[in-house]
Every structure is written in C-alpha cells, then in structure tokens.
C-alpha cells in the first residue's frame, strides 16, 4: 500500500497536471483519511479523473521516484569518488615534488644531459595530477545530472589506479636512476594513468 507521502504526491501530480483542482484534492484527501481507501480509487469513484488520467499521473510519479533515486545514488557515489580523487591528487603531487627535489642531486654517469631527461620525464608525469584535477569537474557534472553510471565507471578506474599507484611508488623507491632511459620510461606509467582517467571522464 502507498505511504501517506506517496498518496499526497499522487494527488499533487494530478493537481500540477491540471486533472483536478486544489479543492477537489482536499475533498478527496478528507474522504481518504475517513475511509482508508487509495486516493486514486477515490478520485475515479468521484468522477474527478479517468483511469487513463490516473495512469498518466502514476507513470509520472514512478519516473520522478526513479529520478530521485538516481540523484541520491549519484550524490553518494560523487562523495566517494571525489574523496579518492583528492587523495590521489595529493599523493601524486607530493611524490612528484619529492622527486623534483631529488633529481638535481642525482649524478650524471652517462655522458651528460641526464638531468634534463629526468626533469622532462617528471614534467610529463604531471599529466596524472592534472587529469585528476580535471576529473573533479566530471564528478560534479555527473552529480548534478544524476548520472550514477558515469560515477561508478570513474570510481572503478580510480580504485584500480590507486592500487597501481601504490605499487609504482614502491618500484620507484627502489629503482636505480641508471640507465637513465629506463628510469625515464618508468615515469610514463603516470601519463598512462592520466589517459585512463580522461577516458573515464568522457
């Protein structure tokens, strides 16, 4: 049986759609309270709406309820997604800042130009935190639109990246800075993570 709130909403929807007047709704609600019958049945019995009109109102009510559930789901998912996004953004920026301070202290052993290559690799790796910053807009947009599907996809990608990023940090902590081309190649992982995030935001 419909709850009191749902009964009132059915009446309100019929009222907004122009099927009944405010006075007719009040009278039907009074009869409904006295007899305990369903509001729609009372409105039909009193000749205020047809079965077709009631069906249209109920269809609209079901659609609104579905939209409400989607919005609530999107709000919850947006909170979880945004928290993880912010954590990853902070961790990646902290890591890159640390390495930007370490690179000048690394010795050149391969004939020069190594520092420039390392600096360039770190600049390119900044694509990862940049994509996370852009993802914040995608989270907000999906939340406003009530799009839990997009938020689930993005959250799933971020969870996988979180695991991969933890593993990457451990690898880089123990990685030799030589040969430089191998060290530089490892940092391309963060660029790939950035691309994964951008794809999930589309």
PDB file of C-alpha atoms in Angstrom:
ATOM      1  CA  UNK A   1       0.000   0.000   0.000  1.00  0.00           C
ATOM      2  CA  UNK A   2       1.224   3.511  -0.800  1.00  0.00           C
ATOM      3  CA  UNK A   3       2.587   5.572   2.068  1.00  0.00           C
ATOM      4  CA  UNK A   4       0.946   8.846   3.121  1.00  0.00           C
ATOM      5  CA  UNK A   5       3.702  10.811   1.401  1.00  0.00           C
ATOM      6  CA  UNK A   6       3.219   8.867  -1.840  1.00  0.00           C
ATOM      7  CA  UNK A   7      -0.575   9.375  -1.715  1.00  0.00           C
ATOM      8  CA  UNK A   8      -0.138  13.112  -1.338  1.00  0.00           C
ATOM      9  CA  UNK A   9       2.383  13.151  -4.178  1.00  0.00           C
ATOM     10  CA  UNK A  10      -0.040  11.346  -6.485  1.00  0.00           C
ATOM     11  CA  UNK A  11      -2.620  13.999  -5.690  1.00  0.00           C
ATOM     12  CA  UNK A  12      -0.075  16.779  -6.165  1.00  0.00           C
ATOM     13  CA  UNK A  13       0.984  15.357  -9.529  1.00  0.00           C
ATOM     14  CA  UNK A  14      -2.632  15.183 -10.704  1.00  0.00           C
ATOM     15  CA  UNK A  15      -3.118  18.737  -9.461  1.00  0.00           C
ATOM     16  CA  UNK A  16       0.022  20.024 -11.242  1.00  0.00           C
ATOM     17  CA  UNK A  17      -1.052  18.266 -14.436  1.00  0.00           C
ATOM     18  CA  UNK A  18      -4.413  20.055 -14.311  1.00  0.00           C
ATOM     19  CA  UNK A  19      -6.512  16.897 -13.851  1.00  0.00           C
ATOM     20  CA  UNK A  20      -8.029  18.123 -10.547  1.00  0.00           C
ATOM     21  CA  UNK A  21      -8.409  21.395  -8.648  1.00  0.00           C
ATOM     22  CA  UNK A  22      -6.969  22.126  -5.175  1.00  0.00           C
ATOM     23  CA  UNK A  23     -10.471  21.904  -3.678  1.00  0.00           C
ATOM     24  CA  UNK A  24     -11.112  18.517  -5.296  1.00  0.00           C
ATOM     25  CA  UNK A  25      -7.796  17.226  -3.962  1.00  0.00           C
ATOM     26  CA  UNK A  26      -8.572  18.431  -0.422  1.00  0.00           C
ATOM     27  CA  UNK A  27     -12.020  16.816  -0.517  1.00  0.00           C
ATOM     28  CA  UNK A  28     -10.612  13.520  -1.816  1.00  0.00           C
ATOM     29  CA  UNK A  29      -7.884  13.525   0.851  1.00  0.00           C
ATOM     30  CA  UNK A  30     -10.524  14.085   3.560  1.00  0.00           C
ATOM     31  CA  UNK A  31     -12.559  11.120   2.263  1.00  0.00           C
ATOM     32  CA  UNK A  32      -9.387   9.072   2.003  1.00  0.00           C
ATOM     33  CA  UNK A  33      -8.496   9.766   5.654  1.00  0.00           C
ATOM     34  CA  UNK A  34     -12.007   8.817   6.759  1.00  0.00           C
ATOM     35  CA  UNK A  35     -12.343   5.625   4.717  1.00  0.00           C
ATOM     36  CA  UNK A  36      -8.764   4.447   4.263  1.00  0.00           C
ATOM     37  CA  UNK A  37      -9.180   3.842   0.530  1.00  0.00           C
ATOM     38  CA  UNK A  38      -6.484   4.538  -2.027  1.00  0.00           C
ATOM     39  CA  UNK A  39      -6.551   8.110  -3.252  1.00  0.00           C
ATOM     40  CA  UNK A  40      -6.607   7.171  -6.937  1.00  0.00           C
ATOM     41  CA  UNK A  41      -9.588   4.864  -6.432  1.00  0.00           C
ATOM     42  CA  UNK A  42     -11.485   7.645  -4.643  1.00  0.00           C
ATOM     43  CA  UNK A  43     -10.736  10.163  -7.384  1.00  0.00           C
ATOM     44  CA  UNK A  44     -12.043   7.751 -10.037  1.00  0.00           C
ATOM     45  CA  UNK A  45     -15.136   6.859  -7.956  1.00  0.00           C
ATOM     46  CA  UNK A  46     -15.987  10.547  -7.560  1.00  0.00           C
ATOM     47  CA  UNK A  47     -15.576  11.060 -11.310  1.00  0.00           C
ATOM     48  CA  UNK A  48     -12.763  13.571 -10.838  1.00  0.00           C
ATOM     49  CA  UNK A  49     -10.257  11.688 -13.012  1.00  0.00           C
ATOM     50  CA  UNK A  50     -10.419   8.869 -15.524  1.00  0.00           C
ATOM     51  CA  UNK A  51      -8.407   5.679 -15.202  1.00  0.00           C
ATOM     52  CA  UNK A  52      -6.231   6.937 -18.047  1.00  0.00           C
ATOM     53  CA  UNK A  53      -5.572  10.244 -16.244  1.00  0.00           C
ATOM     54  CA  UNK A  54      -4.649   8.363 -13.080  1.00  0.00           C
ATOM     55  CA  UNK A  55      -2.364   6.029 -15.044  1.00  0.00           C
ATOM     56  CA  UNK A  56      -0.569   9.056 -16.513  1.00  0.00           C
ATOM     57  CA  UNK A  57      -0.156  10.540 -13.040  1.00  0.00           C
ATOM     58  CA  UNK A  58       1.157   7.264 -11.620  1.00  0.00           C
ATOM     59  CA  UNK A  59       3.588   6.898 -14.527  1.00  0.00           C
ATOM     60  CA  UNK A  60       4.911  10.383 -13.886  1.00  0.00           C
ATOM     61  CA  UNK A  61       5.179   9.641 -10.165  1.00  0.00           C
ATOM     62  CA  UNK A  62       7.166   6.460 -10.865  1.00  0.00           C
ATOM     63  CA  UNK A  63       9.505   8.387 -13.171  1.00  0.00           C
ATOM     64  CA  UNK A  64      10.051  11.081 -10.533  1.00  0.00           C
ATOM     65  CA  UNK A  65      10.771   8.453  -7.872  1.00  0.00           C
ATOM     66  CA  UNK A  66      13.251   6.788 -10.224  1.00  0.00           C
ATOM     67  CA  UNK A  67      14.929  10.153 -10.881  1.00  0.00           C
ATOM     68  CA  UNK A  68      15.067  10.845  -7.120  1.00  0.00           C
ATOM     69  CA  UNK A  69      16.789   7.507  -6.515  1.00  0.00           C
ATOM     70  CA  UNK A  70      19.293   8.227  -9.288  1.00  0.00           C
ATOM     71  CA  UNK A  71      20.083  11.644  -7.796  1.00  0.00           C
ATOM     72  CA  UNK A  72      20.582  10.188  -4.315  1.00  0.00           C
ATOM     73  CA  UNK A  73      22.782   7.419  -5.698  1.00  0.00           C
ATOM     74  CA  UNK A  74      24.790   9.964  -7.699  1.00  0.00           C
ATOM     75  CA  UNK A  75      25.304  12.153  -4.607  1.00  0.00           C
ATOM     76  CA  UNK A  76      26.629   9.207  -2.582  1.00  0.00           C
ATOM     77  CA  UNK A  77      28.903   8.000  -5.383  1.00  0.00           C
ATOM     78  CA  UNK A  78      30.155  11.539  -6.030  1.00  0.00           C
ATOM     79  CA  UNK A  79      31.250  11.823  -2.390  1.00  0.00           C
ATOM     80  CA  UNK A  80      33.258   8.581  -2.530  1.00  0.00           C
ATOM     81  CA  UNK A  81      34.713   9.364  -5.953  1.00  0.00           C
ATOM     82  CA  UNK A  82      35.730  12.903  -5.013  1.00  0.00           C
ATOM     83  CA  UNK A  83      37.417  11.740  -1.796  1.00  0.00           C
ATOM     84  CA  UNK A  84      39.516   9.158  -3.645  1.00  0.00           C
ATOM     85  CA  UNK A  85      40.278  11.654  -6.422  1.00  0.00           C
ATOM     86  CA  UNK A  86      41.528  14.215  -3.892  1.00  0.00           C
ATOM     87  CA  UNK A  87      43.665  11.607  -2.092  1.00  0.00           C
ATOM     88  CA  UNK A  88      45.297  10.529  -5.360  1.00  0.00           C
ATOM     89  CA  UNK A  89      45.863  14.133  -6.406  1.00  0.00           C
ATOM     90  CA  UNK A  90      47.639  14.933  -3.127  1.00  0.00           C
ATOM     91  CA  UNK A  91      49.718  11.743  -3.153  1.00  0.00           C
ATOM     92  CA  UNK A  92      50.819  12.219  -6.762  1.00  0.00           C
ATOM     93  CA  UNK A  93      51.728  15.884  -6.264  1.00  0.00           C
ATOM     94  CA  UNK A  94      53.662  15.037  -3.085  1.00  0.00           C
ATOM     95  CA  UNK A  95      55.559  12.274  -4.877  1.00  0.00           C
ATOM     96  CA  UNK A  96      56.409  14.427  -7.884  1.00  0.00           C
ATOM     97  CA  UNK A  97      57.541  17.296  -5.658  1.00  0.00           C
ATOM     98  CA  UNK A  98      59.813  14.932  -3.745  1.00  0.00           C
ATOM     99  CA  UNK A  99      61.373  13.615  -6.975  1.00  0.00           C
ATOM    100  CA  UNK A 100      61.805  17.132  -8.374  1.00  0.00           C
ATOM    101  CA  UNK A 101      63.949  17.854  -5.310  1.00  0.00           C
ATOM    102  CA  UNK A 102      65.909  14.602  -5.664  1.00  0.00           C
ATOM    103  CA  UNK A 103      66.737  14.801  -9.382  1.00  0.00           C
ATOM    104  CA  UNK A 104      69.310  17.651  -9.061  1.00  0.00           C
ATOM    105  CA  UNK A 105      71.264  15.511  -6.573  1.00  0.00           C
ATOM    106  CA  UNK A 106      71.475  12.503  -8.921  1.00  0.00           C
ATOM    107  CA  UNK A 107      74.880  12.063 -10.545  1.00  0.00           C
ATOM    108  CA  UNK A 108      75.287  12.100 -14.329  1.00  0.00           C
ATOM    109  CA  UNK A 109      77.085   8.917 -15.368  1.00  0.00           C
ATOM    110  CA  UNK A 110      76.163   8.546 -18.999  1.00  0.00           C
ATOM    111  CA  UNK A 111      77.839  11.494 -20.659  1.00  0.00           C
ATOM    112  CA  UNK A 112      75.613  14.386 -19.619  1.00  0.00           C
ATOM    113  CA  UNK A 113      72.082  15.508 -20.325  1.00  0.00           C
ATOM    114  CA  UNK A 114      70.611  13.068 -17.825  1.00  0.00           C
ATOM    115  CA  UNK A 115      69.162  15.720 -15.553  1.00  0.00           C
ATOM    116  CA  UNK A 116      67.287  17.321 -18.460  1.00  0.00           C
ATOM    117  CA  UNK A 117      65.822  13.945 -19.409  1.00  0.00           C
ATOM    118  CA  UNK A 118      64.745  13.268 -15.828  1.00  0.00           C
ATOM    119  CA  UNK A 119      63.241  16.753 -15.456  1.00  0.00           C
ATOM    120  CA  UNK A 120      61.337  16.266 -18.723  1.00  0.00           C
ATOM    121  CA  UNK A 121      60.012  12.892 -17.519  1.00  0.00           C
ATOM    122  CA  UNK A 122      58.731  14.473 -14.302  1.00  0.00           C
ATOM    123  CA  UNK A 123      57.073  17.326 -16.230  1.00  0.00           C
ATOM    124  CA  UNK A 124      55.276  14.800 -18.432  1.00  0.00           C
ATOM    125  CA  UNK A 125      54.269  12.799 -15.353  1.00  0.00           C
ATOM    126  CA  UNK A 126      52.384  15.912 -14.173  1.00  0.00           C
ATOM    127  CA  UNK A 127      49.701  14.855 -16.677  1.00  0.00           C
ATOM    128  CA  UNK A 128      48.479  12.476 -13.963  1.00  0.00           C
ATOM    129  CA  UNK A 129      47.632  15.046 -11.250  1.00  0.00           C
ATOM    130  CA  UNK A 130      46.353  17.417 -13.960  1.00  0.00           C
ATOM    131  CA  UNK A 131      43.894  14.772 -15.158  1.00  0.00           C
ATOM    132  CA  UNK A 132      42.785  14.258 -11.552  1.00  0.00           C
ATOM    133  CA  UNK A 133      42.074  17.984 -11.217  1.00  0.00           C
ATOM    134  CA  UNK A 134      40.021  17.899 -14.436  1.00  0.00           C
ATOM    135  CA  UNK A 135      38.190  14.801 -13.144  1.00  0.00           C
ATOM    136  CA  UNK A 136      36.785  16.928 -10.316  1.00  0.00           C
ATOM    137  CA  UNK A 137      34.634  18.746 -12.890  1.00  0.00           C
ATOM    138  CA  UNK A 138      33.412  15.424 -14.307  1.00  0.00           C
ATOM    139  CA  UNK A 139      32.423  14.263 -10.806  1.00  0.00           C
ATOM    140  CA  UNK A 140      30.456  17.455 -10.166  1.00  0.00           C
ATOM    141  CA  UNK A 141      28.766  17.324 -13.571  1.00  0.00           C
ATOM    142  CA  UNK A 142      27.697  13.676 -13.120  1.00  0.00           C
ATOM    143  CA  UNK A 143      26.412  14.505  -9.628  1.00  0.00           C
ATOM    144  CA  UNK A 144      24.311  17.413 -10.950  1.00  0.00           C
ATOM    145  CA  UNK A 145      22.931  15.314 -13.814  1.00  0.00           C
ATOM    146  CA  UNK A 146      22.165  12.381 -11.508  1.00  0.00           C
ATOM    147  CA  UNK A 147      24.405  10.030 -13.524  1.00  0.00           C
ATOM    148  CA  UNK A 148      25.471   7.206 -11.171  1.00  0.00           C
ATOM    149  CA  UNK A 149      26.675   5.094 -14.117  1.00  0.00           C
ATOM    150  CA  UNK A 150      29.399   7.565 -15.064  1.00  0.00           C
ATOM    151  CA  UNK A 151      30.414   7.954 -11.419  1.00  0.00           C
ATOM    152  CA  UNK A 152      30.658   4.176 -10.977  1.00  0.00           C
ATOM    153  CA  UNK A 153      32.944   3.931 -14.013  1.00  0.00           C
ATOM    154  CA  UNK A 154      35.184   6.730 -12.783  1.00  0.00           C
ATOM    155  CA  UNK A 155      35.291   5.337  -9.243  1.00  0.00           C
ATOM    156  CA  UNK A 156      36.223   1.901 -10.583  1.00  0.00           C
ATOM    157  CA  UNK A 157      39.074   3.384 -12.647  1.00  0.00           C
ATOM    158  CA  UNK A 158      40.325   5.436  -9.680  1.00  0.00           C
ATOM    159  CA  UNK A 159      40.301   2.391  -7.381  1.00  0.00           C
ATOM    160  CA  UNK A 160      42.420   0.429  -9.860  1.00  0.00           C
ATOM    161  CA  UNK A 161      44.775   3.381 -10.313  1.00  0.00           C
ATOM    162  CA  UNK A 162      45.100   3.698  -6.532  1.00  0.00           C
ATOM    163  CA  UNK A 163      46.395   0.104  -6.339  1.00  0.00           C
ATOM    164  CA  UNK A 164      48.691   0.576  -9.327  1.00  0.00           C
ATOM    165  CA  UNK A 165      49.986   3.894  -7.979  1.00  0.00           C
ATOM    166  CA  UNK A 166      50.905   2.305  -4.632  1.00  0.00           C
ATOM    167  CA  UNK A 167      52.862  -0.373  -6.488  1.00  0.00           C
ATOM    168  CA  UNK A 168      54.509   2.283  -8.696  1.00  0.00           C
ATOM    169  CA  UNK A 169      55.696   4.266  -5.667  1.00  0.00           C
ATOM    170  CA  UNK A 170      57.301   1.157  -4.205  1.00  0.00           C
ATOM    171  CA  UNK A 171      59.023   0.368  -7.505  1.00  0.00           C
ATOM    172  CA  UNK A 172      60.375   3.913  -7.844  1.00  0.00           C
ATOM    173  CA  UNK A 173      61.591   3.974  -4.238  1.00  0.00           C
ATOM    174  CA  UNK A 174      63.969   1.126  -5.018  1.00  0.00           C
ATOM    175  CA  UNK A 175      64.666   1.886  -8.684  1.00  0.00           C
ATOM    176  CA  UNK A 176      68.161   2.735  -9.865  1.00  0.00           C
ATOM    177  CA  UNK A 177      68.481   6.126 -11.578  1.00  0.00           C
ATOM    178  CA  UNK A 178      70.666   4.409 -14.188  1.00  0.00           C
ATOM    179  CA  UNK A 179      70.398   3.758 -17.041  1.00  0.00           C
ATOM    180  CA  UNK A 180      68.508   6.986 -17.464  1.00  0.00           C
ATOM    181  CA  UNK A 181      66.324   5.767 -20.370  1.00  0.00           C
ATOM    182  CA  UNK A 182      64.882   3.018 -18.127  1.00  0.00           C
ATOM    183  CA  UNK A 183      64.267   5.460 -15.274  1.00  0.00           C
ATOM    184  CA  UNK A 184      62.514   7.865 -17.661  1.00  0.00           C
ATOM    185  CA  UNK A 185      60.419   5.068 -19.200  1.00  0.00           C
ATOM    186  CA  UNK A 186      59.050   4.085 -15.782  1.00  0.00           C
ATOM    187  CA  UNK A 187      57.511   7.528 -15.332  1.00  0.00           C
ATOM    188  CA  UNK A 188      55.393   7.060 -18.453  1.00  0.00           C
ATOM    189  CA  UNK A 189      53.149   4.938 -16.242  1.00  0.00           C
ATOM    190  CA  UNK A 190      51.717   8.130 -14.710  1.00  0.00           C
ATOM    191  CA  UNK A 191      50.936   9.550 -18.148  1.00  0.00           C
ATOM    192  CA  UNK A 192      49.018   6.361 -18.943  1.00  0.00           C
ATOM    193  CA  UNK A 193      47.081   6.701 -15.685  1.00  0.00           C
ATOM    194  CA  UNK A 194      46.171  10.236 -16.709  1.00  0.00           C
ATOM    195  CA  UNK A 195      44.845   8.970 -20.045  1.00  0.00           C
ATOM    196  CA  UNK A 196      42.773   6.294 -18.273  1.00  0.00           C
ATOM    197  CA  UNK A 197      41.188   8.979 -16.097  1.00  0.00           C
ATOM    198  CA  UNK A 198      40.454  11.210 -19.090  1.00  0.00           C
ATOM    199  CA  UNK A 199      38.743   8.311 -20.882  1.00  0.00           C
ATOM    200  CA  UNK A 200      36.634   7.550 -17.795  1.00  0.00           C
ATOM    201  CA  UNK A 201      35.526  11.192 -17.620  1.00  0.00           C
ATOM    202  CA  UNK A 202      34.099  11.221 -21.154  1.00  0.00           C
TER     203      UNK A 202
END
